Amino acid sequence: MNNQNLFRETFEFGETRGLIITDEEDAITAAKESLRENRRKLEEYIRRNPKFLYSLKPVKVDNDSPKVAKLMAEASEKAGVGPMAAVAGVLADLAVEAMLAKGARVALVENGGEVSAVSDRPINVALSAGNHPLSKRVGFKLENFPVGIATSSG
């Protein structure tokens, strides 16, 4: 991806931290608002449903649950894991949705090592592996969107 005419901003609130890249400056604000609001809704939901936080197996959610909890439950059901395994990716997906609603044609959110992206142009992604000799020397080109990349930041 050509970095010309792209806006880039890092963010951090609570355990949520990462990177936003877009072609629409207003989309950065939309992404950060989405991350904050969906994190708040999730924390509120977990206070009422603590099993959602601790379960290592899929957890059913009610129809009136917030969208973030529903998407996490859906992803955890597919993978056979607890819903918190999906938290970073779902928050990134929802932030990208908010960016697209603001007219972004390039919308990428990296949240805790999980990447969600939609773009009208290819995106080059480098593999970052700390001090390993291949770190940032190996990568791949993303051309089919939407796309999610699951990694670990720790």
PDB file of C-alpha atoms in Angstrom:
ATOM      1  CA  MET A   1       0.000   0.000   0.000  1.00  0.00           C
ATOM      2  CA  ASN A   2       1.308   3.422  -0.880  1.00  0.00           C
ATOM      3  CA  ASN A   3       1.475   5.377   2.388  1.00  0.00           C
ATOM      4  CA  GLN A   4       0.843   8.688   0.650  1.00  0.00           C
ATOM      5  CA  ASN A   5      -2.413  10.343   1.663  1.00  0.00           C
ATOM      6  CA  LEU A   6      -2.908   7.967   4.591  1.00  0.00           C
ATOM      7  CA  PHE A   7      -3.419   8.928   8.210  1.00  0.00           C
ATOM      8  CA  ARG A   8      -1.885   6.799  10.956  1.00  0.00           C
ATOM      9  CA  GLU A   9      -2.479   6.972  14.695  1.00  0.00           C
ATOM     10  CA  THR A  10      -1.709   4.747  17.652  1.00  0.00           C
ATOM     11  CA  PHE A  11      -4.207   4.436  20.488  1.00  0.00           C
ATOM     12  CA  GLU A  12      -4.350   3.133  24.035  1.00  0.00           C
ATOM     13  CA  PHE A  13      -7.125   2.925  26.610  1.00  0.00           C
ATOM     14  CA  GLY A  14      -7.204   0.253  29.282  1.00  0.00           C
ATOM     15  CA  GLU A  15      -5.912  -3.014  27.848  1.00  0.00           C
ATOM     16  CA  THR A  16      -6.911  -1.848  24.367  1.00  0.00           C
ATOM     17  CA  ARG A  17      -3.968  -0.596  22.301  1.00  0.00           C
ATOM     18  CA  GLY A  18      -2.977  -0.621  18.682  1.00  0.00           C
ATOM     19  CA  LEU A  19      -2.840   1.222  15.393  1.00  0.00           C
ATOM     20  CA  ILE A  20      -5.339   2.816  12.995  1.00  0.00           C
ATOM     21  CA  ILE A  21      -4.530   3.526   9.329  1.00  0.00           C
ATOM     22  CA  THR A  22      -6.977   5.184   6.938  1.00  0.00           C
ATOM     23  CA  ASP A  23      -7.396   7.547   4.014  1.00  0.00           C
ATOM     24  CA  GLU A  24     -10.087   9.589   5.860  1.00  0.00           C
ATOM     25  CA  GLU A  25      -8.933  11.606   8.865  1.00  0.00           C
ATOM     26  CA  ASP A  26     -12.453  11.586  10.402  1.00  0.00           C
ATOM     27  CA  ALA A  27     -12.379   7.794  10.298  1.00  0.00           C
ATOM     28  CA  ILE A  28      -9.670   7.756  12.985  1.00  0.00           C
ATOM     29  CA  THR A  29     -12.025   9.469  15.416  1.00  0.00           C
ATOM     30  CA  ALA A  30     -14.822   7.079  14.434  1.00  0.00           C
ATOM     31  CA  ALA A  31     -12.571   4.070  15.044  1.00  0.00           C
ATOM     32  CA  LYS A  32     -11.445   5.316  18.466  1.00  0.00           C
ATOM     33  CA  GLU A  33     -15.038   6.096  19.475  1.00  0.00           C
ATOM     34  CA  SER A  34     -16.100   2.608  18.365  1.00  0.00           C
ATOM     35  CA  LEU A  35     -13.292   0.982  20.341  1.00  0.00           C
ATOM     36  CA  ARG A  36     -14.112   2.964  23.500  1.00  0.00           C
ATOM     37  CA  GLU A  37     -17.888   2.490  23.235  1.00  0.00           C
ATOM     38  CA  ASN A  38     -17.770  -1.224  22.437  1.00  0.00           C
ATOM     39  CA  ARG A  39     -15.219  -1.825  25.172  1.00  0.00           C
ATOM     40  CA  ARG A  40     -17.521   0.012  27.622  1.00  0.00           C
ATOM     41  CA  LYS A  41     -20.522  -2.076  26.499  1.00  0.00           C
ATOM     42  CA  LEU A  42     -18.501  -5.273  26.855  1.00  0.00           C
ATOM     43  CA  GLU A  43     -17.273  -4.364  30.349  1.00  0.00           C
ATOM     44  CA  GLU A  44     -20.858  -3.588  31.384  1.00  0.00           C
ATOM     45  CA  TYR A  45     -22.048  -6.896  29.906  1.00  0.00           C
ATOM     46  CA  ILE A  46     -19.303  -8.825  31.726  1.00  0.00           C
ATOM     47  CA  ARG A  47     -20.276  -7.231  35.062  1.00  0.00           C
ATOM     48  CA  ARG A  48     -23.744  -8.754  34.608  1.00  0.00           C
ATOM     49  CA  ASN A  49     -22.433 -12.009  33.045  1.00  0.00           C
ATOM     50  CA  PRO A  50     -19.034 -12.856  34.590  1.00  0.00           C
ATOM     51  CA  LYS A  51     -19.025 -16.322  32.989  1.00  0.00           C
ATOM     52  CA  PHE A  52     -18.425 -14.547  29.665  1.00  0.00           C
ATOM     53  CA  LEU A  53     -15.039 -13.355  30.957  1.00  0.00           C
ATOM     54  CA  TYR A  54     -13.787 -16.633  32.414  1.00  0.00           C
ATOM     55  CA  SER A  55     -15.235 -19.385  30.236  1.00  0.00           C
ATOM     56  CA  LEU A  56     -12.808 -21.378  28.098  1.00  0.00           C
ATOM     57  CA  LYS A  57     -15.751 -22.742  26.103  1.00  0.00           C
ATOM     58  CA  PRO A  58     -18.354 -20.955  23.952  1.00  0.00           C
ATOM     59  CA  VAL A  59     -21.037 -19.095  25.905  1.00  0.00           C
ATOM     60  CA  LYS A  60     -24.576 -18.452  24.669  1.00  0.00           C
ATOM     61  CA  VAL A  61     -25.760 -14.834  24.732  1.00  0.00           C
ATOM     62  CA  ASP A  62     -29.276 -13.405  24.766  1.00  0.00           C
ATOM     63  CA  ASN A  63     -30.784 -11.519  21.832  1.00  0.00           C
ATOM     64  CA  ASP A  64     -30.641  -8.270  23.815  1.00  0.00           C
ATOM     65  CA  SER A  65     -26.881  -8.600  24.415  1.00  0.00           C
ATOM     66  CA  PRO A  66     -24.665  -5.883  22.896  1.00  0.00           C
ATOM     67  CA  LYS A  67     -23.398  -6.502  19.371  1.00  0.00           C
ATOM     68  CA  VAL A  68     -19.810  -6.859  20.599  1.00  0.00           C
ATOM     69  CA  ALA A  69     -20.802  -9.752  22.906  1.00  0.00           C
ATOM     70  CA  LYS A  70     -22.897 -11.403  20.177  1.00  0.00           C
ATOM     71  CA  LEU A  71     -20.027 -11.284  17.676  1.00  0.00           C
ATOM     72  CA  MET A  72     -17.559 -12.612  20.243  1.00  0.00           C
ATOM     73  CA  ALA A  73     -19.921 -15.466  21.127  1.00  0.00           C
ATOM     74  CA  GLU A  74     -20.401 -16.285  17.439  1.00  0.00           C
ATOM     75  CA  ALA A  75     -16.643 -16.361  16.795  1.00  0.00           C
ATOM     76  CA  SER A  76     -15.964 -18.442  19.906  1.00  0.00           C
ATOM     77  CA  GLU A  77     -18.623 -20.952  18.867  1.00  0.00           C
ATOM     78  CA  LYS A  78     -16.930 -21.403  15.479  1.00  0.00           C
ATOM     79  CA  ALA A  79     -13.503 -21.887  17.088  1.00  0.00           C
ATOM     80  CA  GLY A  80     -14.625 -23.885  20.124  1.00  0.00           C
ATOM     81  CA  VAL A  81     -12.991 -21.482  22.585  1.00  0.00           C
ATOM     82  CA  GLY A  82     -14.122 -19.003  25.212  1.00  0.00           C
ATOM     83  CA  PRO A  83     -15.544 -15.685  23.976  1.00  0.00           C
ATOM     84  CA  MET A  84     -12.674 -13.550  25.298  1.00  0.00           C
ATOM     85  CA  ALA A  85     -10.408 -15.175  22.693  1.00  0.00           C
ATOM     86  CA  ALA A  86     -12.277 -13.044  20.154  1.00  0.00           C
ATOM     87  CA  VAL A  87     -12.243  -9.706  21.983  1.00  0.00           C
ATOM     88  CA  ALA A  88      -9.383  -7.959  20.145  1.00  0.00           C
ATOM     89  CA  GLY A  89     -10.490  -9.089  16.691  1.00  0.00           C
ATOM     90  CA  VAL A  90     -14.144  -8.198  17.217  1.00  0.00           C
ATOM     91  CA  LEU A  91     -13.260  -4.747  18.562  1.00  0.00           C
ATOM     92  CA  ALA A  92     -11.049  -4.216  15.490  1.00  0.00           C
ATOM     93  CA  ASP A  93     -13.833  -5.399  13.140  1.00  0.00           C
ATOM     94  CA  LEU A  94     -16.353  -3.017  14.711  1.00  0.00           C
ATOM     95  CA  ALA A  95     -13.882  -0.127  14.493  1.00  0.00           C
ATOM     96  CA  VAL A  96     -13.353  -0.839  10.776  1.00  0.00           C
ATOM     97  CA  GLU A  97     -17.156  -0.829  10.298  1.00  0.00           C
ATOM     98  CA  ALA A  98     -17.271   2.625  11.909  1.00  0.00           C
ATOM     99  CA  MET A  99     -14.474   3.834   9.617  1.00  0.00           C
ATOM    100  CA  LEU A 100     -16.296   2.614   6.508  1.00  0.00           C
ATOM    101  CA  ALA A 101     -19.433   4.433   7.670  1.00  0.00           C
ATOM    102  CA  LYS A 102     -17.341   7.647   7.590  1.00  0.00           C
ATOM    103  CA  GLY A 103     -16.431   7.011   3.951  1.00  0.00           C
ATOM    104  CA  ALA A 104     -13.000   5.454   4.394  1.00  0.00           C
ATOM    105  CA  ARG A 105     -11.730   3.466   1.423  1.00  0.00           C
ATOM    106  CA  VAL A 106      -8.736   2.269   3.438  1.00  0.00           C
ATOM    107  CA  ALA A 107      -9.619   1.110   6.946  1.00  0.00           C
ATOM    108  CA  LEU A 108      -7.136  -0.882   9.004  1.00  0.00           C
ATOM    109  CA  VAL A 109      -7.179  -1.433  12.748  1.00  0.00           C
ATOM    110  CA  GLU A 110      -4.543  -3.433  14.624  1.00  0.00           C
ATOM    111  CA  ASN A 111      -5.695  -4.142  18.153  1.00  0.00           C
ATOM    112  CA  GLY A 112      -3.499  -6.237  20.415  1.00  0.00           C
ATOM    113  CA  GLY A 113      -2.010  -8.106  17.479  1.00  0.00           C
ATOM    114  CA  GLU A 114      -5.337  -8.710  15.729  1.00  0.00           C
ATOM    115  CA  VAL A 115      -5.781  -6.927  12.387  1.00  0.00           C
ATOM    116  CA  SER A 116      -9.015  -6.090  10.585  1.00  0.00           C
ATOM    117  CA  ALA A 117      -8.787  -4.398   7.188  1.00  0.00           C
ATOM    118  CA  VAL A 118     -10.846  -3.259   4.226  1.00  0.00           C
ATOM    119  CA  SER A 119      -9.101  -1.456   1.387  1.00  0.00           C
ATOM    120  CA  ASP A 120      -9.561  -0.382  -2.205  1.00  0.00           C
ATOM    121  CA  ARG A 121      -5.846  -1.061  -2.775  1.00  0.00           C
ATOM    122  CA  PRO A 122      -3.381  -3.806  -1.806  1.00  0.00           C
ATOM    123  CA  ILE A 123      -1.833  -3.680   1.660  1.00  0.00           C
ATOM    124  CA  ASN A 124       1.663  -5.000   2.387  1.00  0.00           C
ATOM    125  CA  VAL A 125       2.033  -6.547   5.835  1.00  0.00           C
ATOM    126  CA  ALA A 126       5.408  -7.232   7.446  1.00  0.00           C
ATOM    127  CA  LEU A 127       5.998  -9.998   9.947  1.00  0.00           C
ATOM    128  CA  SER A 128       7.323  -8.489  13.170  1.00  0.00           C
ATOM    129  CA  ALA A 129       9.084 -11.001  15.406  1.00  0.00           C
ATOM    130  CA  GLY A 130      11.051  -8.947  17.892  1.00  0.00           C
ATOM    131  CA  ASN A 131      14.817  -9.383  17.520  1.00  0.00           C
ATOM    132  CA  HIS A 132      14.559 -12.373  15.180  1.00  0.00           C
ATOM    133  CA  PRO A 133      16.735 -11.932  12.043  1.00  0.00           C
ATOM    134  CA  LEU A 134      13.684 -12.272   9.761  1.00  0.00           C
ATOM    135  CA  SER A 135      11.646  -9.692  11.653  1.00  0.00           C
ATOM    136  CA  LYS A 136      10.246  -7.088   9.237  1.00  0.00           C
ATOM    137  CA  ARG A 137      12.075  -8.790   6.344  1.00  0.00           C
ATOM    138  CA  VAL A 138       9.260 -11.237   5.572  1.00  0.00           C
ATOM    139  CA  GLY A 139       5.751 -10.190   4.668  1.00  0.00           C
ATOM    140  CA  PHE A 140       2.811 -10.696   2.389  1.00  0.00           C
ATOM    141  CA  LYS A 141       0.459  -8.668   0.225  1.00  0.00           C
ATOM    142  CA  LEU A 142      -3.250  -8.497   1.083  1.00  0.00           C
ATOM    143  CA  GLU A 143      -5.474  -8.019  -1.950  1.00  0.00           C
ATOM    144  CA  ASN A 144      -8.842  -9.584  -1.041  1.00  0.00           C
ATOM    145  CA  PHE A 145     -10.964  -7.731   1.498  1.00  0.00           C
ATOM    146  CA  PRO A 146     -12.382  -7.723   4.099  1.00  0.00           C
ATOM    147  CA  VAL A 147      -9.576  -9.578   5.840  1.00  0.00           C
ATOM    148  CA  GLY A 148      -8.580 -10.399   9.380  1.00  0.00           C
ATOM    149  CA  ILE A 149      -5.168 -11.469  10.605  1.00  0.00           C
ATOM    150  CA  ALA A 150      -4.902 -13.182  13.975  1.00  0.00           C
ATOM    151  CA  THR A 151      -1.528 -12.950  15.698  1.00  0.00           C
ATOM    152  CA  SER A 152      -0.204 -12.512  19.184  1.00  0.00           C
ATOM    153  CA  SER A 153       1.254  -9.277  20.462  1.00  0.00           C
ATOM    154  CA  GLY A 154       2.780 -10.772  23.582  1.00  0.00           C
TER     155      GLY A 154
END
